[in-house]
Amino acid sequence: MKKLIIHFIGSLLLFLFNSQVLAFTIKLPEVQKEQFPGILFNTLPKSGSIYITKRIAQGLNIKVIKMGVGYFPKDLIILPQIEELSFNGCFAQEHLDPSPMNLQILKKYLPKFIVHVRDPRQAILSLVHHFNTYKKLAPQILYRTFPVATEKYFSLTLEKQIDWVIKNYFPAYIEWILGWIEAQEKGDLLIKFTTYEDFLENEDAFYEKILEFYNIPFSKFKKVNIPKDSSLHFRKGEKEEWRSVFTEKQQQWVTAQMPEMLFDLFPWEP
Protein backbone atom coordinates (compact mmCIF):
# COMPACT_ATOMS: atom_id res chain seq x y z
CA MET A 1 0.00 0.00 0.00
CA LYS A 2 2.84 2.40 0.90
CA LYS A 3 4.51 1.82 -2.50
CA LEU A 4 1.16 2.37 -4.24
CA ILE A 5 0.65 5.69 -2.44
CA ILE A 6 4.20 6.83 -3.28
CA HIS A 7 3.68 5.87 -6.94
CA PHE A 8 0.38 7.77 -7.01
CA ILE A 9 1.99 10.88 -5.51
CA GLY A 10 4.87 10.65 -7.98
CA SER A 11 2.47 10.33 -10.92
CA LEU A 12 0.44 13.29 -9.68
CA LEU A 13 3.55 15.45 -9.31
CA LEU A 14 4.69 14.48 -12.80
CA PHE A 15 1.29 15.47 -14.19
CA LEU A 16 1.50 18.82 -12.44
CA PHE A 17 5.07 19.26 -13.68
CA ASN A 18 4.06 18.53 -17.27
CA SER A 19 0.98 20.72 -17.32
CA GLN A 20 2.69 23.56 -15.45
CA VAL A 21 -0.31 23.74 -13.12
CA LEU A 22 1.81 23.56 -9.99
CA ALA A 23 4.16 26.34 -10.91
CA PHE A 24 2.22 28.68 -13.09
CA THR A 25 -1.50 28.50 -13.62
CA ILE A 26 -3.25 27.89 -10.32
CA LYS A 27 -3.63 31.56 -9.39
CA LEU A 28 -3.74 33.11 -12.84
CA PRO A 29 -7.07 34.58 -14.01
CA GLU A 30 -8.79 32.73 -16.82
CA VAL A 31 -8.78 35.73 -19.15
CA GLN A 32 -5.59 37.54 -20.07
CA LYS A 33 -6.47 41.23 -20.02
CA GLU A 34 -3.63 42.66 -22.09
CA GLN A 35 -1.87 41.46 -25.19
CA PHE A 36 1.89 41.10 -24.86
CA PRO A 37 4.46 39.71 -27.30
CA GLY A 38 5.25 36.03 -27.02
CA ILE A 39 7.96 35.62 -24.39
CA LEU A 40 10.39 32.71 -24.42
CA PHE A 41 12.46 32.37 -21.24
CA ASN A 42 14.96 29.70 -22.22
CA THR A 43 16.97 28.61 -19.22
CA LEU A 44 19.88 26.52 -18.05
CA PRO A 45 18.43 23.90 -15.68
CA LYS A 46 18.51 24.83 -12.00
CA SER A 47 18.79 28.57 -12.53
CA GLY A 48 15.74 29.72 -10.57
CA SER A 49 13.59 29.52 -13.69
CA ILE A 50 10.42 28.06 -12.14
CA TYR A 51 10.13 30.82 -9.57
CA ILE A 52 11.02 33.54 -12.08
CA THR A 53 8.47 32.22 -14.55
CA LYS A 54 5.68 32.25 -12.02
CA ARG A 55 6.66 35.73 -10.90
CA ILE A 56 6.57 37.12 -14.44
CA ALA A 57 3.42 35.21 -15.39
CA GLN A 58 1.50 36.54 -12.42
CA GLY A 59 3.02 40.00 -12.69
CA LEU A 60 1.82 40.35 -16.29
CA ASN A 61 -1.27 38.14 -15.93
CA ILE A 62 -0.03 36.18 -18.93
CA LYS A 63 -0.80 32.62 -19.99
CA VAL A 64 2.04 30.09 -19.66
CA ILE A 65 2.33 27.25 -22.14
CA LYS A 66 4.72 24.35 -22.68
CA MET A 67 6.63 24.86 -25.91
CA GLY A 68 9.19 22.05 -25.80
CA VAL A 69 9.05 18.30 -25.26
CA GLY A 70 10.81 18.77 -21.92
CA TYR A 71 14.15 16.93 -22.02
CA PHE A 72 17.77 17.86 -21.34
CA PRO A 73 20.39 18.21 -22.74
CA LYS A 74 18.57 17.70 -26.04
CA ASP A 75 15.05 19.00 -26.50
CA LEU A 76 12.75 19.85 -29.39
CA ILE A 77 10.25 22.64 -29.98
CA ILE A 78 6.63 21.57 -30.48
CA LEU A 79 5.58 23.44 -33.60
CA PRO A 80 1.88 24.13 -32.78
CA GLN A 81 2.94 25.40 -29.35
CA ILE A 82 5.45 27.94 -30.63
CA GLU A 83 2.82 29.12 -33.09
CA GLU A 84 0.47 29.77 -30.17
CA LEU A 85 3.24 31.48 -28.22
CA SER A 86 4.08 33.73 -31.14
CA PHE A 87 0.56 34.61 -32.24
CA ASN A 88 -1.29 34.75 -28.90
CA GLY A 89 1.30 36.45 -26.71
CA CYS A 90 1.94 33.67 -24.20
CA PHE A 91 4.93 32.87 -21.98
CA ALA A 92 7.08 29.74 -22.16
CA GLN A 93 9.99 28.59 -20.02
CA GLU A 94 12.12 25.86 -21.57
CA HIS A 95 15.59 24.28 -21.56
CA LEU A 96 15.92 24.25 -25.36
CA ASP A 97 19.33 23.50 -26.81
CA PRO A 98 20.53 25.42 -29.90
CA SER A 99 20.16 22.51 -32.30
CA PRO A 100 19.83 23.27 -36.03
CA MET A 101 16.16 22.23 -35.90
CA ASN A 102 15.33 24.44 -32.92
CA LEU A 103 17.21 27.39 -34.42
CA GLN A 104 15.39 26.92 -37.72
CA ILE A 105 12.00 27.03 -35.99
CA LEU A 106 12.93 29.99 -33.78
CA LYS A 107 14.10 32.03 -36.77
CA LYS A 108 10.70 31.53 -38.37
CA TYR A 109 8.36 31.97 -35.42
CA LEU A 110 10.16 33.61 -32.50
CA PRO A 111 13.50 35.25 -33.37
CA LYS A 112 13.56 37.34 -30.18
CA PHE A 113 13.91 35.68 -26.77
CA ILE A 114 15.74 35.40 -23.45
CA VAL A 115 18.49 32.91 -22.62
CA HIS A 116 18.94 32.69 -18.86
CA VAL A 117 22.09 31.19 -17.35
CA ARG A 118 23.74 30.55 -14.00
CA ASP A 119 27.28 29.68 -12.98
CA PRO A 120 27.19 26.03 -14.12
CA ARG A 121 29.30 24.97 -11.13
CA GLN A 122 26.49 26.01 -8.81
CA ALA A 123 23.78 24.79 -11.19
CA ILE A 124 25.06 21.21 -11.15
CA LEU A 125 25.25 21.20 -7.36
CA SER A 126 21.59 22.17 -7.37
CA LEU A 127 20.96 19.38 -9.88
CA VAL A 128 22.50 16.83 -7.50
CA HIS A 129 20.09 17.83 -4.74
CA HIS A 130 17.10 17.90 -7.07
CA PHE A 131 17.89 14.41 -8.36
CA ASN A 132 17.58 13.16 -4.79
CA THR A 133 14.28 14.99 -4.36
CA TYR A 134 12.90 13.60 -7.62
CA LYS A 135 13.90 10.09 -6.57
CA LYS A 136 11.73 10.37 -3.47
CA LEU A 137 8.73 12.24 -4.87
CA ALA A 138 8.54 11.84 -8.65
CA PRO A 139 11.14 9.41 -10.07
CA GLN A 140 9.59 9.62 -13.54
CA ILE A 141 11.07 13.12 -13.90
CA LEU A 142 14.55 11.60 -13.79
CA TYR A 143 13.94 10.19 -17.27
CA ARG A 144 13.71 13.70 -18.69
CA THR A 145 17.49 13.96 -18.44
CA PHE A 146 20.26 11.94 -20.08
CA PRO A 147 22.00 9.99 -18.79
CA VAL A 148 19.47 8.98 -16.17
CA ALA A 149 20.56 8.70 -12.54
CA THR A 150 20.16 4.99 -11.74
CA GLU A 151 19.71 3.14 -8.45
CA LYS A 152 23.48 2.82 -8.23
CA TYR A 153 23.78 6.60 -8.26
CA PHE A 154 21.44 6.97 -5.28
CA SER A 155 23.52 4.53 -3.24
CA LEU A 156 26.59 6.78 -3.59
CA THR A 157 27.85 9.29 -1.06
CA LEU A 158 27.21 12.96 -1.80
CA GLU A 159 30.83 13.39 -2.90
CA LYS A 160 30.54 10.52 -5.37
CA GLN A 161 27.17 11.78 -6.62
CA ILE A 162 28.79 15.13 -7.35
CA ASP A 163 31.61 13.33 -9.20
CA TRP A 164 29.02 11.52 -11.33
CA VAL A 165 27.09 14.67 -12.16
CA ILE A 166 30.27 16.59 -13.00
CA LYS A 167 31.35 13.81 -15.34
CA ASN A 168 27.98 13.30 -17.01
CA TYR A 169 26.34 16.74 -16.98
CA PHE A 170 28.87 19.51 -16.56
CA PRO A 171 30.22 19.26 -20.14
CA ALA A 172 26.62 19.42 -21.41
CA TYR A 173 25.97 22.54 -19.34
CA ILE A 174 29.04 24.23 -20.80
CA GLU A 175 28.12 23.15 -24.33
CA TRP A 176 24.58 24.48 -23.85
CA ILE A 177 25.82 27.91 -22.77
CA LEU A 178 28.48 28.15 -25.49
CA GLY A 179 25.98 27.05 -28.11
CA TRP A 180 23.64 29.91 -27.28
CA ILE A 181 26.51 32.40 -27.24
CA GLU A 182 27.41 31.23 -30.75
CA ALA A 183 23.78 31.51 -31.85
CA GLN A 184 23.66 35.09 -30.57
CA GLU A 185 26.90 36.01 -32.35
CA LYS A 186 25.56 34.85 -35.72
CA GLY A 187 23.15 37.77 -35.60
CA ASP A 188 20.03 36.24 -37.14
CA LEU A 189 18.36 35.84 -33.72
CA LEU A 190 17.86 38.62 -31.19
CA ILE A 191 18.95 36.94 -27.95
CA LYS A 192 19.24 38.65 -24.58
CA PHE A 193 21.23 36.88 -21.87
CA THR A 194 20.16 37.17 -18.26
CA THR A 195 21.82 35.58 -15.24
CA TYR A 196 20.68 34.09 -11.98
CA GLU A 197 23.33 36.14 -10.24
CA ASP A 198 21.76 39.38 -11.51
CA PHE A 199 18.39 38.11 -10.32
CA LEU A 200 19.80 37.64 -6.81
CA GLU A 201 21.50 41.04 -6.89
CA ASN A 202 18.38 43.05 -7.70
CA GLU A 203 15.17 41.21 -8.49
CA ASP A 204 13.17 44.25 -9.63
CA ALA A 205 15.97 45.42 -11.93
CA PHE A 206 16.17 41.90 -13.34
CA TYR A 207 12.47 41.92 -14.32
CA GLU A 208 12.72 45.46 -15.62
CA LYS A 209 15.48 44.46 -18.06
CA ILE A 210 13.37 41.60 -19.41
CA LEU A 211 10.32 43.82 -19.85
CA GLU A 212 12.40 46.53 -21.51
CA PHE A 213 13.73 43.95 -23.97
CA TYR A 214 10.12 43.20 -24.96
CA ASN A 215 9.07 46.88 -24.92
CA ILE A 216 6.66 46.27 -22.05
CA PRO A 217 6.31 49.22 -19.64
CA PHE A 218 7.37 48.29 -16.12
CA SER A 219 4.15 49.93 -14.92
CA LYS A 220 2.28 46.95 -16.43
CA PHE A 221 4.12 44.59 -14.07
CA LYS A 222 2.18 43.93 -10.88
CA LYS A 223 3.82 43.33 -7.52
CA VAL A 224 3.00 39.84 -6.29
CA ASN A 225 4.29 38.00 -3.25
CA ILE A 226 5.51 34.51 -4.13
CA PRO A 227 7.42 32.48 -1.53
CA LYS A 228 10.78 31.07 -2.60
CA ASP A 229 10.35 27.44 -1.60
CA SER A 230 10.72 23.86 -2.84
CA SER A 231 7.32 23.87 -4.57
CA LEU A 232 8.93 26.17 -7.15
CA HIS A 233 12.20 24.19 -7.23
CA PHE A 234 13.81 26.94 -5.14
CA ARG A 235 16.39 25.41 -2.81
CA LYS A 236 18.96 27.72 -1.16
CA GLY A 237 19.40 30.29 -3.89
CA GLU A 238 23.08 30.82 -3.15
CA LYS A 239 25.62 31.94 -5.76
CA GLU A 240 28.75 30.08 -4.70
CA GLU A 241 27.69 27.28 -2.38
CA TRP A 242 29.71 24.93 -4.58
CA ARG A 243 32.95 26.38 -3.19
CA SER A 244 32.14 25.06 0.28
CA VAL A 245 30.57 21.75 -0.81
CA PHE A 246 32.84 20.54 -3.62
CA THR A 247 36.17 19.02 -2.68
CA GLU A 248 39.27 20.90 -3.78
CA LYS A 249 39.73 18.36 -6.57
CA GLN A 250 36.14 18.85 -7.74
CA GLN A 251 36.52 22.64 -7.67
CA GLN A 252 39.61 22.40 -9.86
CA TRP A 253 37.91 19.88 -12.14
CA VAL A 254 34.91 22.08 -12.95
CA THR A 255 36.78 25.38 -13.10
CA ALA A 256 39.30 23.91 -15.55
CA GLN A 257 36.40 23.17 -17.91
CA MET A 258 35.13 26.76 -17.86
CA PRO A 259 36.27 28.72 -20.94
CA GLU A 260 37.76 32.11 -20.07
CA MET A 261 35.13 33.86 -22.16
CA LEU A 262 32.45 32.84 -19.67
CA PHE A 263 34.19 34.78 -16.92
CA ASP A 264 34.35 37.80 -19.24
CA LEU A 265 30.70 37.63 -20.29
CA PHE A 266 29.01 36.72 -17.01
CA PRO A 267 29.42 37.69 -13.33
CA TRP A 268 31.25 34.49 -12.39
CA GLU A 269 34.64 34.19 -10.75
CA PRO A 270 37.29 31.52 -11.54
Short mmCIF file of N, CA and C in Angstrom, two decimals, residues 2 22 26 29 42 52 56 60 62 83 91 198 223 238 240 256 264:
data_model
loop_
_atom_site.label_atom_id
_atom_site.label_comp_id
_atom_site.label_asym_id
_atom_site.label_seq_id
_atom_site.Cartn_x
_atom_site.Cartn_y
_atom_site.Cartn_z
N LYS A 2 1.94 1.25 0.82
CA LYS A 2 2.84 2.40 0.90
C LYS A 2 3.45 2.70 -0.46
N LEU A 22 1.21 23.31 -11.29
CA LEU A 22 1.81 23.56 -9.99
C LEU A 22 2.53 24.89 -9.95
N ILE A 26 -2.23 28.02 -11.35
CA ILE A 26 -3.25 27.89 -10.32
C ILE A 26 -3.90 29.23 -10.00
N PRO A 29 -5.70 34.42 -13.54
CA PRO A 29 -7.07 34.58 -14.01
C PRO A 29 -7.27 33.84 -15.33
N ASN A 42 14.25 30.96 -22.01
CA ASN A 42 14.96 29.70 -22.22
C ASN A 42 16.12 29.60 -21.24
N ILE A 52 11.02 32.34 -11.25
CA ILE A 52 11.02 33.54 -12.08
C ILE A 52 9.85 33.51 -13.06
N ILE A 56 6.88 36.32 -13.26
CA ILE A 56 6.57 37.12 -14.44
C ILE A 56 5.15 36.85 -14.93
N LEU A 60 2.40 39.86 -15.04
CA LEU A 60 1.82 40.35 -16.29
C LEU A 60 0.44 39.77 -16.56
N ILE A 62 -0.22 36.74 -17.60
CA ILE A 62 -0.03 36.18 -18.93
C ILE A 62 -0.09 34.66 -18.88
N GLU A 83 3.74 28.29 -32.32
CA GLU A 83 2.82 29.12 -33.09
C GLU A 83 1.86 29.84 -32.15
N PHE A 91 3.61 32.96 -22.62
CA PHE A 91 4.93 32.87 -21.98
C PHE A 91 5.33 31.41 -21.93
N ASP A 198 22.39 38.06 -11.43
CA ASP A 198 21.76 39.38 -11.51
C ASP A 198 20.39 39.37 -10.84
N LYS A 223 3.08 43.89 -8.66
CA LYS A 223 3.82 43.33 -7.52
C LYS A 223 3.02 42.16 -6.96
N GLU A 238 21.77 30.22 -3.35
CA GLU A 238 23.08 30.82 -3.15
C GLU A 238 23.87 30.86 -4.47
N GLU A 240 27.48 30.81 -4.68
CA GLU A 240 28.75 30.08 -4.70
C GLU A 240 28.81 29.02 -3.60
N ALA A 256 38.42 24.15 -14.40
CA ALA A 256 39.30 23.91 -15.55
C ALA A 256 38.50 23.75 -16.84
N ASP A 264 34.41 36.45 -18.68
CA ASP A 264 34.35 37.80 -19.24
C ASP A 264 32.91 38.24 -19.50
#
